[in-house]
PDB file of C-alpha atoms in Angstrom:
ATOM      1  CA  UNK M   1       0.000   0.000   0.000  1.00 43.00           C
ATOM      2  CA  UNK M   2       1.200   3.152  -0.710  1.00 47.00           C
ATOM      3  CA  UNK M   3       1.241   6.376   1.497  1.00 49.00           C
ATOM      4  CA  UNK M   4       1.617   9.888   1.062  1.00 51.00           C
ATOM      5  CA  UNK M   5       4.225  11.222   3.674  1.00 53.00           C
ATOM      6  CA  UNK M   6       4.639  14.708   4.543  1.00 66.00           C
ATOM      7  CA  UNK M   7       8.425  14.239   4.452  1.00 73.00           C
ATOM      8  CA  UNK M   8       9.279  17.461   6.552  1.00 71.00           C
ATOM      9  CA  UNK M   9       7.745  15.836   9.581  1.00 73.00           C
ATOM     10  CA  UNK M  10       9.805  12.633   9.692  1.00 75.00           C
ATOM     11  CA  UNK M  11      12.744  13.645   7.923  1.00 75.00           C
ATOM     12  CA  UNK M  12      15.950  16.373   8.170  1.00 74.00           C
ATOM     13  CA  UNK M  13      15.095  17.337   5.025  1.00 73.00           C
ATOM     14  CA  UNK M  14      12.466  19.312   3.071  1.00 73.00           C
ATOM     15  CA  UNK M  15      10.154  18.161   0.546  1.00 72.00           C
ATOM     16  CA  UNK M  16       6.452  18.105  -0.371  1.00 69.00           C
ATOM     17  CA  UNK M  17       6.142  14.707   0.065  1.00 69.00           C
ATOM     18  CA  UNK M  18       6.660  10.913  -2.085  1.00 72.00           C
ATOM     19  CA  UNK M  19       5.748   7.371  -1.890  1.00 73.00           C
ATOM     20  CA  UNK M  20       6.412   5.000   0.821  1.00 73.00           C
ATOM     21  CA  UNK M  21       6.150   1.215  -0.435  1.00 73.00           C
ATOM     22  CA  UNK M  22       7.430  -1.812   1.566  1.00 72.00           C
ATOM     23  CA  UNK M  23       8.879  -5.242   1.384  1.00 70.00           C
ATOM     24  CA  UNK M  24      12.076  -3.564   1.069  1.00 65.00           C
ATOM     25  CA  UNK M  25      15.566  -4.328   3.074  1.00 66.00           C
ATOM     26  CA  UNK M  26      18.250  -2.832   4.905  1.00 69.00           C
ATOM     27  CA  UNK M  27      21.988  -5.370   4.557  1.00 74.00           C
ATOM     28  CA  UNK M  28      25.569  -4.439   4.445  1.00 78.00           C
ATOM     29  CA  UNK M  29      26.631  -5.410   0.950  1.00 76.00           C
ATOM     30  CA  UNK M  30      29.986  -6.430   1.748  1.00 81.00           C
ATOM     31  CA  UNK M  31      28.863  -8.782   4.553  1.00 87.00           C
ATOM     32  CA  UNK M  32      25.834  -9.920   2.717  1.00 86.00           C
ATOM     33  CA  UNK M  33      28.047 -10.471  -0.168  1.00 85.00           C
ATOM     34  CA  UNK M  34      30.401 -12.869   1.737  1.00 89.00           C
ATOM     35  CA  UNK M  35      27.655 -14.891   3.351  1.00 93.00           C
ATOM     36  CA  UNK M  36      26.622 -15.954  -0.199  1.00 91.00           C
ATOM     37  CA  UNK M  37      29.849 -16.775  -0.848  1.00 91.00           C
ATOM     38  CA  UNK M  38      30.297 -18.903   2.085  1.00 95.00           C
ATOM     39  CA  UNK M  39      27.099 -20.797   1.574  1.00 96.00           C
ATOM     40  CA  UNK M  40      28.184 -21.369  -2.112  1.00 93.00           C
ATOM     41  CA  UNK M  41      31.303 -22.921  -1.187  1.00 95.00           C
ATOM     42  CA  UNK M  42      29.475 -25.565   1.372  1.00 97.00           C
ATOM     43  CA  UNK M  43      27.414 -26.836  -1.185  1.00 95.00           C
ATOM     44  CA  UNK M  44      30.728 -27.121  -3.396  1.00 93.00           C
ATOM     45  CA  UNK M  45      30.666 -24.112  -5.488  1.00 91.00           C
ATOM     46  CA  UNK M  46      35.012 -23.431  -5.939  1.00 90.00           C
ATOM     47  CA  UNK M  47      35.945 -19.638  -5.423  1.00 90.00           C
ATOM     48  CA  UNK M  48      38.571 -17.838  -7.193  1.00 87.00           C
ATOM     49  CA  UNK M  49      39.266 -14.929  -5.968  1.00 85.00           C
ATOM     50  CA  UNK M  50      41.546 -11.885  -7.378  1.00 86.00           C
ATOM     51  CA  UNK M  51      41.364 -13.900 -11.020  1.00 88.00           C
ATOM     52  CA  UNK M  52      42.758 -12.121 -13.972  1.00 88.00           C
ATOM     53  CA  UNK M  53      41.160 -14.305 -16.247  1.00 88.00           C
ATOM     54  CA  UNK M  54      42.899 -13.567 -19.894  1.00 90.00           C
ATOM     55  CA  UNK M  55      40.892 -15.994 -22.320  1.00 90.00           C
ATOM     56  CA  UNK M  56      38.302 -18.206 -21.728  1.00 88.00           C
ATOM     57  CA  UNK M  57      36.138 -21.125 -24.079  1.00 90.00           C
ATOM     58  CA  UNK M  58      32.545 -21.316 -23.638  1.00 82.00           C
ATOM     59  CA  UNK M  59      30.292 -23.638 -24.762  1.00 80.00           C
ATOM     60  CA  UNK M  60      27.352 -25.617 -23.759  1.00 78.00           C
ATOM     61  CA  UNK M  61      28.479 -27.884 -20.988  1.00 81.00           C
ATOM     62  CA  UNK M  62      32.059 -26.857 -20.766  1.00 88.00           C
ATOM     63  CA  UNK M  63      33.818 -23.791 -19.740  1.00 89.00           C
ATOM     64  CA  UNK M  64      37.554 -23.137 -20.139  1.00 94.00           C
ATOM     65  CA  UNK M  65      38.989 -19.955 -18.094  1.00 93.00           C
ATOM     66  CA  UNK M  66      42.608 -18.782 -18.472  1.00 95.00           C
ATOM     67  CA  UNK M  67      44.269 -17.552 -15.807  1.00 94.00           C
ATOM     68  CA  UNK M  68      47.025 -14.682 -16.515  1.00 94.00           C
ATOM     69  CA  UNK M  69      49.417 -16.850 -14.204  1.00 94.00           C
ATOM     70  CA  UNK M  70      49.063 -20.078 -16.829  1.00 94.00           C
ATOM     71  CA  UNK M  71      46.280 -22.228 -15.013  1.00 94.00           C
ATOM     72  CA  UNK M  72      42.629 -23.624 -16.769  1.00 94.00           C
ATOM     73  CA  UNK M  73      40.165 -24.178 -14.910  1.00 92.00           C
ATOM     74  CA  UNK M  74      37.615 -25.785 -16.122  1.00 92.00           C
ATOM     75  CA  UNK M  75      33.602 -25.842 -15.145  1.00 90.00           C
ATOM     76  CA  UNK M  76      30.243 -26.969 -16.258  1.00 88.00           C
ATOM     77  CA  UNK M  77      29.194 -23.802 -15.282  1.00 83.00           C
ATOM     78  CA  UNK M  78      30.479 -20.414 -14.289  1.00 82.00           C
ATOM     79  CA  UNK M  79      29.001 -17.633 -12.107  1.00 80.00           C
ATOM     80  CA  UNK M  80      30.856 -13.891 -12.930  1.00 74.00           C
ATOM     81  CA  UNK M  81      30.656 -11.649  -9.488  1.00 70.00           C
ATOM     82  CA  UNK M  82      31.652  -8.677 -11.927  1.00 67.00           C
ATOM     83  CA  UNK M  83      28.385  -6.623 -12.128  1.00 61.00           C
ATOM     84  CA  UNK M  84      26.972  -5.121 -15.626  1.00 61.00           C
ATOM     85  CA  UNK M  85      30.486  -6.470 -16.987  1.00 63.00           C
ATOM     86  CA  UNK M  86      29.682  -9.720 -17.369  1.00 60.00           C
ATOM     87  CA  UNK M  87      26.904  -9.158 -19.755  1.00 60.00           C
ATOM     88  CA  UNK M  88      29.967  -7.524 -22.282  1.00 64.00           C
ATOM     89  CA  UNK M  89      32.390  -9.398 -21.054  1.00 62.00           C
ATOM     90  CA  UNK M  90      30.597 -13.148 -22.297  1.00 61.00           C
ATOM     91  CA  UNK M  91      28.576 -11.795 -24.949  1.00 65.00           C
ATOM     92  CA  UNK M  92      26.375 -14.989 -25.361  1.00 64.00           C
ATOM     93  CA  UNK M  93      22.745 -15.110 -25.726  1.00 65.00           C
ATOM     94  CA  UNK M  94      22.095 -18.093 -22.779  1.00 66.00           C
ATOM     95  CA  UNK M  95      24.160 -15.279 -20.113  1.00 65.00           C
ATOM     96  CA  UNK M  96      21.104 -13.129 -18.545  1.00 65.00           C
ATOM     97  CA  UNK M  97      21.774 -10.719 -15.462  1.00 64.00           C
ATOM     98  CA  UNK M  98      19.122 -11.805 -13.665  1.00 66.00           C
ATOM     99  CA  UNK M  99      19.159  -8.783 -10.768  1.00 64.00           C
ATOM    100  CA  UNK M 100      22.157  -6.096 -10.318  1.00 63.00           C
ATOM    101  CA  UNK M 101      21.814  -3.781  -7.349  1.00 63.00           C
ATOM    102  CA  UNK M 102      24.310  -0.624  -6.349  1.00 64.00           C
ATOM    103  CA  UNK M 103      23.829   1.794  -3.694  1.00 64.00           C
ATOM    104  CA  UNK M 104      26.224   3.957  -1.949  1.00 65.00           C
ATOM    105  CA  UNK M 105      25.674   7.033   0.617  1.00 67.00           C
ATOM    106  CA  UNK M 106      28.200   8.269   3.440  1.00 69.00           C
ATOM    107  CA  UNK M 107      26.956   7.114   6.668  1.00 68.00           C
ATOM    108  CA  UNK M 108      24.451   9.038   8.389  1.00 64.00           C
ATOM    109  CA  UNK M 109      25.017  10.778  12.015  1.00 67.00           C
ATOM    110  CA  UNK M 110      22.913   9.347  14.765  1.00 63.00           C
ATOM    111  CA  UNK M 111      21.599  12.808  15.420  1.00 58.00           C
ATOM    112  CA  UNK M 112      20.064  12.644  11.970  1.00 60.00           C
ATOM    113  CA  UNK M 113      16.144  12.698  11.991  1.00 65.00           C
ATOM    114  CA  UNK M 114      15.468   9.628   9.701  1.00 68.00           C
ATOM    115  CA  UNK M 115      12.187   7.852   9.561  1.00 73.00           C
ATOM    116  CA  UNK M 116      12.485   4.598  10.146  1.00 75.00           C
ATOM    117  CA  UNK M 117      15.324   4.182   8.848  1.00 70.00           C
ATOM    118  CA  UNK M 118      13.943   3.951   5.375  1.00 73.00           C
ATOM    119  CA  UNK M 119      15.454   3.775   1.785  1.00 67.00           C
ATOM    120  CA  UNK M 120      15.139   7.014   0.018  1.00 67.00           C
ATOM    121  CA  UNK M 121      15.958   7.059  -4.147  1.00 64.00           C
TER     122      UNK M 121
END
């Protein structure tokens, strides 16, 4: 459901007011980011980290990644933490982003009047 808010009365700020919706969530991205990682690797998923990858082979069931220091490794399937990058970087049709997210703000003082602490975009 959405509500009209008279933002000057909950907020440090002035406007004439916006849309409040819910189901929406508050995480730290870094830690949220390693907790996916660590659940990945318990059900087997192998992490390379800090990867300059310099070639790579893809096709349907088989993927071929070349490391600049000389290694393959070699997958049935490969997940790219890069962001809108992968998209360019694979360039093939069956490679979807299926959900990219990126928010940044300098922390807020405690003194700041914030409503709930909600999202604001």
């Amino acid at each position: 459901m959405n509500i009209i808010l008279n933002i000057n009365r909950k907020f440090s700020f002035l406007k004439a007011g916006a849309l409040v919706t819910g189901n929406d969530a508050e995480i730290n991205p870094y830690k949220h980011a390693h907790l996916l990682i660590e659940k990945a690797v318990l059900k087997g998923v192998r992490v390379y980290t800090n990867t300059k990858i310099n070639g790579m082979i893809l096709k349907e069931n088989q993927t071929q990644l070349f490391t600049e220091t000389g290694h393959t490794v070699h997958a049935q399937a490969v997940i790219f933490a890069t962001g809108y990058e992968a998209q360019e970087e694979v360039k093939d049709k069956n490679a979807v982003i299926l959900s990219s997210y990126a928010i940044a703000t300098n922390q807020m003082g405690d003194e700041a009047k914030w409503h709930d602490n909600m999202m604001i975009l």
